[in-house]
Structure formats: structure tokens, C-alpha cells
CSV table of C-alpha atoms and ligand atoms in Angstrom, one decimal:
chain,number,residue,atom,x,y,z
A,1,MET,CA,0.0,0.0,0.0
A,2,SER,CA,1.6,3.2,-1.2
A,3,LEU,CA,-0.9,5.8,0.0
A,4,TYR,CA,1.8,7.7,1.9
A,5,ASP,CA,4.2,7.7,-1.1
A,6,ILE,CA,1.5,9.1,-3.4
A,7,LYS,CA,0.4,11.7,-0.9
A,8,SER,CA,4.0,12.9,-0.4
A,9,ARG,CA,4.5,13.0,-4.2
A,10,ILE,CA,1.4,15.2,-4.5
A,11,ALA,CA,2.6,17.5,-1.8
A,12,ASP,CA,6.0,17.8,-3.6
A,13,ALA,CA,4.2,18.6,-6.9
A,14,GLU,CA,2.0,21.2,-5.1
A,15,ALA,CA,5.2,22.9,-3.8
A,16,LYS,CA,7.0,22.7,-7.1
A,17,TYR,CA,4.2,24.2,-9.1
A,18,SER,CA,3.2,26.8,-6.5
A,19,LYS,CA,-0.2,25.3,-5.5
A,20,PRO,CA,-1.4,25.6,-1.9
A,21,LEU,CA,-0.5,22.5,0.1
A,22,ASN,CA,-3.4,19.9,0.2
A,23,SER,CA,-5.3,21.8,-2.5
A,24,THR,CA,-5.4,18.6,-4.7
A,25,SER,CA,-8.0,16.0,-4.0
A,26,LEU,CA,-6.6,12.5,-4.1
A,27,ILE,CA,-9.2,10.1,-5.4
A,28,ALA,CA,-8.1,6.5,-4.6
A,29,VAL,CA,-9.5,4.4,-7.4
A,30,SER,CA,-10.6,1.2,-5.8
A,31,LYS,CA,-12.4,-0.4,-8.7
A,32,LEU,CA,-11.8,-4.2,-9.0
A,33,GLN,CA,-9.4,-4.1,-6.0
A,34,PRO,CA,-9.7,-6.8,-3.3
A,35,ASN,CA,-11.6,-5.6,-0.2
A,36,GLU,CA,-8.6,-6.1,2.1
A,37,ARG,CA,-6.5,-3.6,0.1
A,38,VAL,CA,-9.3,-1.0,0.2
A,39,LEU,CA,-9.8,-1.5,4.0
A,40,LYS,CA,-6.1,-0.9,4.5
A,41,VAL,CA,-6.4,2.5,2.9
A,42,LEU,CA,-9.6,3.3,4.8
A,43,ASP,CA,-7.8,2.3,8.1
A,44,ALA,CA,-4.9,4.6,7.2
A,45,GLY,CA,-7.5,7.4,7.3
A,46,HIS,CA,-8.1,8.1,3.6
A,47,ARG,CA,-11.7,9.0,2.8
A,48,GLU,CA,-12.0,9.8,-0.9
A,49,PHE,CA,-12.5,6.9,-3.3
A,50,GLY,CA,-13.4,6.4,-7.0
A,51,GLU,CA,-15.3,3.5,-8.6
A,52,ASN,CA,-16.2,2.7,-12.2
A,53,TYR,CA,-19.2,0.3,-11.9
A,54,VAL,CA,-22.4,1.1,-10.1
A,55,GLN,CA,-23.1,-2.5,-9.2
A,56,GLU,CA,-19.7,-3.1,-7.7
A,57,ALA,CA,-19.8,0.1,-5.7
A,58,ALA,CA,-23.3,-0.8,-4.4
A,59,SER,CA,-22.0,-4.1,-3.2
A,60,LYS,CA,-19.3,-2.6,-0.9
A,61,TRP,CA,-19.7,1.0,0.0
A,62,PRO,CA,-23.0,1.1,1.9
A,63,THR,CA,-21.5,-1.1,4.5
A,64,TRP,CA,-18.2,0.8,4.7
A,65,ARG,CA,-20.2,4.0,5.0
A,66,GLU,CA,-21.6,2.7,8.2
A,67,ASN,CA,-18.1,2.0,9.6
A,68,TYR,CA,-16.2,5.0,8.3
A,69,SER,CA,-17.5,8.5,8.6
A,70,GLN,CA,-16.9,11.4,6.1
A,71,LEU,CA,-16.5,9.2,3.1
A,72,LYS,CA,-16.5,10.9,-0.3
A,73,LEU,CA,-17.3,8.6,-3.3
A,74,HIS,CA,-16.7,9.5,-6.9
A,75,MET,CA,-18.3,7.7,-9.9
A,76,LEU,CA,-15.7,7.7,-12.7
A,77,GLY,CA,-16.9,5.2,-15.3
A,78,PRO,CA,-19.5,5.6,-18.1
A,79,LEU,CA,-23.0,5.8,-16.6
A,80,GLN,CA,-26.0,4.1,-18.1
A,81,THR,CA,-29.2,6.1,-17.8
A,82,ASN,CA,-31.0,3.3,-16.1
A,83,LYS,CA,-28.4,3.2,-13.4
A,84,ALA,CA,-28.5,7.0,-12.8
A,85,ARG,CA,-30.8,6.8,-9.8
A,86,GLN,CA,-28.7,4.3,-8.0
A,87,ALA,CA,-25.5,6.2,-8.8
A,88,MET,CA,-27.1,9.4,-7.5
A,89,GLU,CA,-27.9,7.7,-4.2
A,90,LEU,CA,-24.5,6.1,-3.9
A,91,PHE,CA,-22.0,8.8,-5.0
A,92,ASP,CA,-21.1,12.3,-3.8
A,93,CYS,CA,-19.7,13.2,-7.2
A,94,ILE,CA,-20.2,12.0,-10.8
A,95,HIS,CA,-17.2,12.6,-13.2
A,96,SER,CA,-18.8,11.0,-16.2
A,97,LEU,CA,-21.6,13.3,-17.3
A,98,ASP,CA,-21.1,12.9,-21.0
A,99,ARG,CA,-24.4,13.3,-23.0
A,100,PRO,CA,-27.6,15.3,-23.1
A,101,LYS,CA,-29.9,12.4,-22.3
A,102,LEU,CA,-28.0,11.6,-19.1
A,103,ALA,CA,-28.1,15.3,-18.1
A,104,LYS,CA,-31.9,15.3,-18.6
A,105,THR,CA,-32.3,12.1,-16.5
A,106,ILE,CA,-30.1,13.4,-13.7
A,107,ALA,CA,-32.0,16.7,-13.7
A,108,ARG,CA,-35.4,14.9,-13.4
A,109,LEU,CA,-34.1,12.6,-10.6
A,110,ALA,CA,-32.6,15.5,-8.7
A,111,GLN,CA,-36.1,17.0,-8.4
A,112,GLU,CA,-37.4,13.6,-7.3
A,113,LEU,CA,-34.7,12.8,-4.8
A,114,GLY,CA,-34.2,16.3,-3.6
A,115,LYS,CA,-30.5,16.0,-3.9
A,116,CYS,CA,-27.8,15.7,-6.6
A,117,PRO,CA,-24.2,14.8,-6.6
A,118,LYS,CA,-21.6,17.3,-7.8
A,119,LEU,CA,-21.1,16.9,-11.5
A,120,PHE,CA,-18.0,16.9,-13.8
A,121,ILE,CA,-18.5,16.9,-17.5
A,122,GLN,CA,-16.3,14.3,-19.2
A,123,VAL,CA,-14.7,15.7,-22.3
A,124,ASN,CA,-13.4,13.4,-25.1
A,125,THR,CA,-10.3,15.6,-25.8
A,126,GLY,CA,-8.8,13.1,-28.2
A,127,ALA,CA,-12.1,12.6,-30.1
A,128,GLU,CA,-11.7,8.8,-29.7
A,129,VAL,CA,-14.6,6.8,-31.0
A,130,GLN,CA,-14.4,4.1,-28.3
A,131,LYS,CA,-14.2,6.7,-25.5
A,132,ALA,CA,-17.0,8.4,-23.7
A,133,GLY,CA,-17.2,12.1,-23.4
A,134,ILE,CA,-18.5,15.2,-25.0
A,135,LEU,CA,-16.7,16.3,-28.2
A,136,LEU,CA,-15.0,19.7,-28.2
A,137,LYS,CA,-17.4,21.2,-30.7
A,138,ASP,CA,-20.4,20.3,-28.6
A,139,LEU,CA,-19.1,21.3,-25.2
A,140,GLU,CA,-20.2,24.9,-24.9
A,141,THR,CA,-23.8,24.0,-25.9
A,142,PHE,CA,-23.8,21.1,-23.5
A,143,ILE,CA,-22.6,23.3,-20.6
A,144,LEU,CA,-25.4,25.8,-21.3
A,145,ASP,CA,-27.9,23.0,-21.5
A,146,CYS,CA,-26.7,21.7,-18.1
A,147,ARG,CA,-26.8,25.1,-16.5
A,148,SER,CA,-30.3,25.7,-17.8
A,149,LYS,CA,-31.3,22.6,-15.9
A,150,ASP,CA,-29.8,23.9,-12.7
A,151,LEU,CA,-27.2,21.1,-12.7
A,152,ASN,CA,-24.3,21.7,-10.4
A,153,ILE,CA,-21.4,21.5,-12.8
A,154,VAL,CA,-18.2,21.7,-10.7
A,155,GLY,CA,-15.6,20.6,-13.1
A,156,LEU,CA,-14.4,18.9,-16.3
A,157,MET,CA,-12.9,15.5,-16.6
A,158,ALA,CA,-10.8,13.8,-19.3
A,159,ILE,CA,-8.9,10.6,-19.9
A,160,PRO,CA,-6.2,11.4,-22.6
A,161,PRO,CA,-5.5,9.0,-25.4
A,162,VAL,CA,-2.9,6.4,-24.3
A,163,ASP,CA,-0.5,7.1,-27.2
A,164,GLU,CA,-0.4,10.9,-27.1
A,165,GLU,CA,1.5,13.5,-25.1
A,166,VAL,CA,-0.8,14.0,-22.1
A,167,SER,CA,0.3,17.6,-21.5
A,168,LEU,CA,-1.5,18.7,-24.6
A,169,HIS,CA,-4.7,17.2,-23.3
A,170,PHE,CA,-4.2,18.6,-19.7
A,171,ALA,CA,-3.6,22.1,-21.1
A,172,LEU,CA,-6.6,21.9,-23.4
A,173,LEU,CA,-8.9,20.8,-20.5
A,174,ARG,CA,-7.6,23.6,-18.4
A,175,LYS,CA,-8.3,26.1,-21.1
A,176,LEU,CA,-11.8,24.8,-21.7
A,177,ALA,CA,-12.6,25.0,-18.0
A,178,ASP,CA,-11.2,28.6,-17.8
A,179,ASP,CA,-13.1,29.7,-20.9
A,180,ASN,CA,-16.4,28.4,-19.4
A,181,GLY,CA,-15.9,29.6,-15.8
A,182,ILE,CA,-15.5,26.1,-14.4
A,183,ALA,CA,-13.2,25.6,-11.4
A,184,GLY,CA,-12.7,21.8,-11.1
A,185,LEU,CA,-10.3,19.7,-13.2
A,186,SER,CA,-10.4,16.0,-12.8
A,187,MET,CA,-7.3,14.7,-14.6
A,188,GLY,CA,-4.2,12.7,-14.0
A,189,MET,CA,-3.8,9.0,-13.1
A,190,SER,CA,-1.1,6.7,-11.6
A,191,ASN,CA,1.4,7.5,-14.4
A,192,ASP,CA,0.9,11.2,-14.8
A,193,PHE,CA,-0.7,12.8,-11.8
A,194,GLU,CA,2.2,15.1,-11.1
A,195,LYS,CA,2.1,16.5,-14.6
A,196,ALA,CA,-1.7,17.0,-14.2
A,197,ILE,CA,-1.0,19.0,-11.1
A,198,SER,CA,1.4,21.2,-13.0
A,199,PHE,CA,-1.5,22.0,-15.4
A,200,GLY,CA,-3.9,22.8,-12.5
A,201,ALA,CA,-5.7,19.5,-11.7
A,202,THR,CA,-7.9,19.8,-8.7
A,203,HIS,CA,-8.7,16.1,-8.5
A,204,VAL,CA,-6.3,13.3,-9.5
A,205,ARG,CA,-7.5,9.8,-9.9
A,206,VAL,CA,-4.9,7.3,-8.7
A,207,GLY,CA,-5.6,3.5,-8.6
A,208,SER,CA,-2.8,1.0,-9.2
A,209,ALA,CA,-0.1,3.3,-7.8
A,210,ILE,CA,-1.9,3.1,-4.4
A,211,PHE,CA,-3.4,-0.3,-4.4
A,212,GLY,CA,-1.1,-2.3,-6.7
A,213,SER,CA,-2.2,-3.6,-10.1
A,214,ARG,CA,-5.8,-4.7,-10.4
A,215,PRO,CA,-6.3,-8.5,-10.4
A,216,LYS,CA,-7.4,-9.8,-13.8
B,301,PLP,C1,-9.2,3.0,-13.6
B,301,PLP,C2,-9.3,4.5,-13.7
B,301,PLP,C3,-8.3,5.3,-13.1
B,301,PLP,C4,-7.1,4.8,-12.3
B,301,PLP,O1,-6.2,4.3,-13.1
B,301,PLP,P1,-4.7,3.9,-12.6
B,301,PLP,O2,-3.9,3.8,-13.8
B,301,PLP,O3,-4.9,2.6,-11.9
B,301,PLP,O4,-4.3,5.0,-11.7
B,301,PLP,C5,-8.5,6.7,-13.2
B,301,PLP,N1,-9.6,7.2,-13.9
B,301,PLP,C6,-10.5,6.4,-14.5
B,301,PLP,C7,-11.6,7.1,-15.2
B,301,PLP,C8,-10.3,5.1,-14.4
B,301,PLP,O5,-11.2,4.3,-15.1
């Protein structure tokens, strides 16, 4: 378990790039990890976690919420409309708002449930066909659409293409957020979170570097 290593590397990056200490939220991505690894990180006092699958998250976190206070849970994976209600009940934050239909469903459920997680819009910065996310050309309209529905858009999220220089994508996401008056930036994973911090990430999503590689 390398929680402390990662936290100290984040602190070093914050110092190096003149960010306030502890200004970066570390989301420990626990998807597909064995429970005992997650429990170690919980027992070490960490409280912010990310998951990709609603079903998997629903099978573990309600119990852990009873035993560990102040948990903050982030939904990171693509979200099917028919799982939106369950996701909104489970998660404090959804990073994968990626299409108008989902925005419409979340807005309706928010009225019904009387609450709504904080929302990040996922942007497909590399225009990859297999990847979720709003395309650049549609982003501004989508942000306006979300705001007209009173959705609480707190940030933008991206997963850069594996074979491209991530800095270009981090810089682009930063500019898109600035241009649209959005403060949060969810970017950076195990291999590039320090670089993401240099480009202004407010939330880094680190899985294998904390927990070890995910079992197949
Ligand atoms: C799995 C995942 C991560 C964590 O990836 P690591 O390489 O294990 O750090 C971060 N973000 C998203 C969206 C993921 O699906």
C-alpha cells in the first residue's frame, strides 16, 4: 500500500508548481481491487475513493459508509441512464456526465430525490470513437444545457489517449474550464498525476499506484 508515497509526491508537486498544500484532492480508485486492500487504505485514514461500476460500488460502499465517517465517493466510469438513480444515491460526485440524455435524466431525478451529486462533464479531448465524453465542438452548448437545468457543474474530466502526449490534453482541458468559468479539473492517473497537477488538476484519480495492479 503506497498511500503515503503518493500523498507525499502530491505534496511535492504542489510545492514545485506553487499550488497551496493539500489543494489537490486524491481520489483513490478502488475499482476491482480486493476488499482487504481498500480496507487498509480506509484504516490509514483516507476517505476519498473512486469507482467505475455502479453494481460493484453498491456491493461494498453502503456497509463501509456505516463504519467509516466522512467518506466521499466518486463515480468515474460511463454511466447508463437506467443506473443513474442508483448512482445518485451512492455517489457524492459523478465525473462522467457525457451526454444530453444523461443530463436530462439526472435533472429529473434531482427533483425527485431532492439531492444531486456534484457533477463533472467528461470531455473526449482526443475525439476517440471508443471513448465516452462530449466532443469539443459540442461542449459549450452542453454546458449551457446543463446550467439551464440547474445542474451543479463543478468541473471537467478527461482521460487522454494512451498514445499521445498527455500535457496537450491537460492544457486543453484547463483552457476549456477557464473559458467556461468552471473551477474543477479531474485529470491525472497513476502515471501522470504530477504532470496533471502542473496543469492545474484539482482532482487526481490514482488507482494502481496506491493499491497495486488490479487483479485480472
Ligand atoms: C481506472 C481508472 C483510473 C485509475 O487508473 P490507474 O492507472 O490505476 O491509476 C482513473 N480514472 C479512471 C476514469 C479510471 O477508469
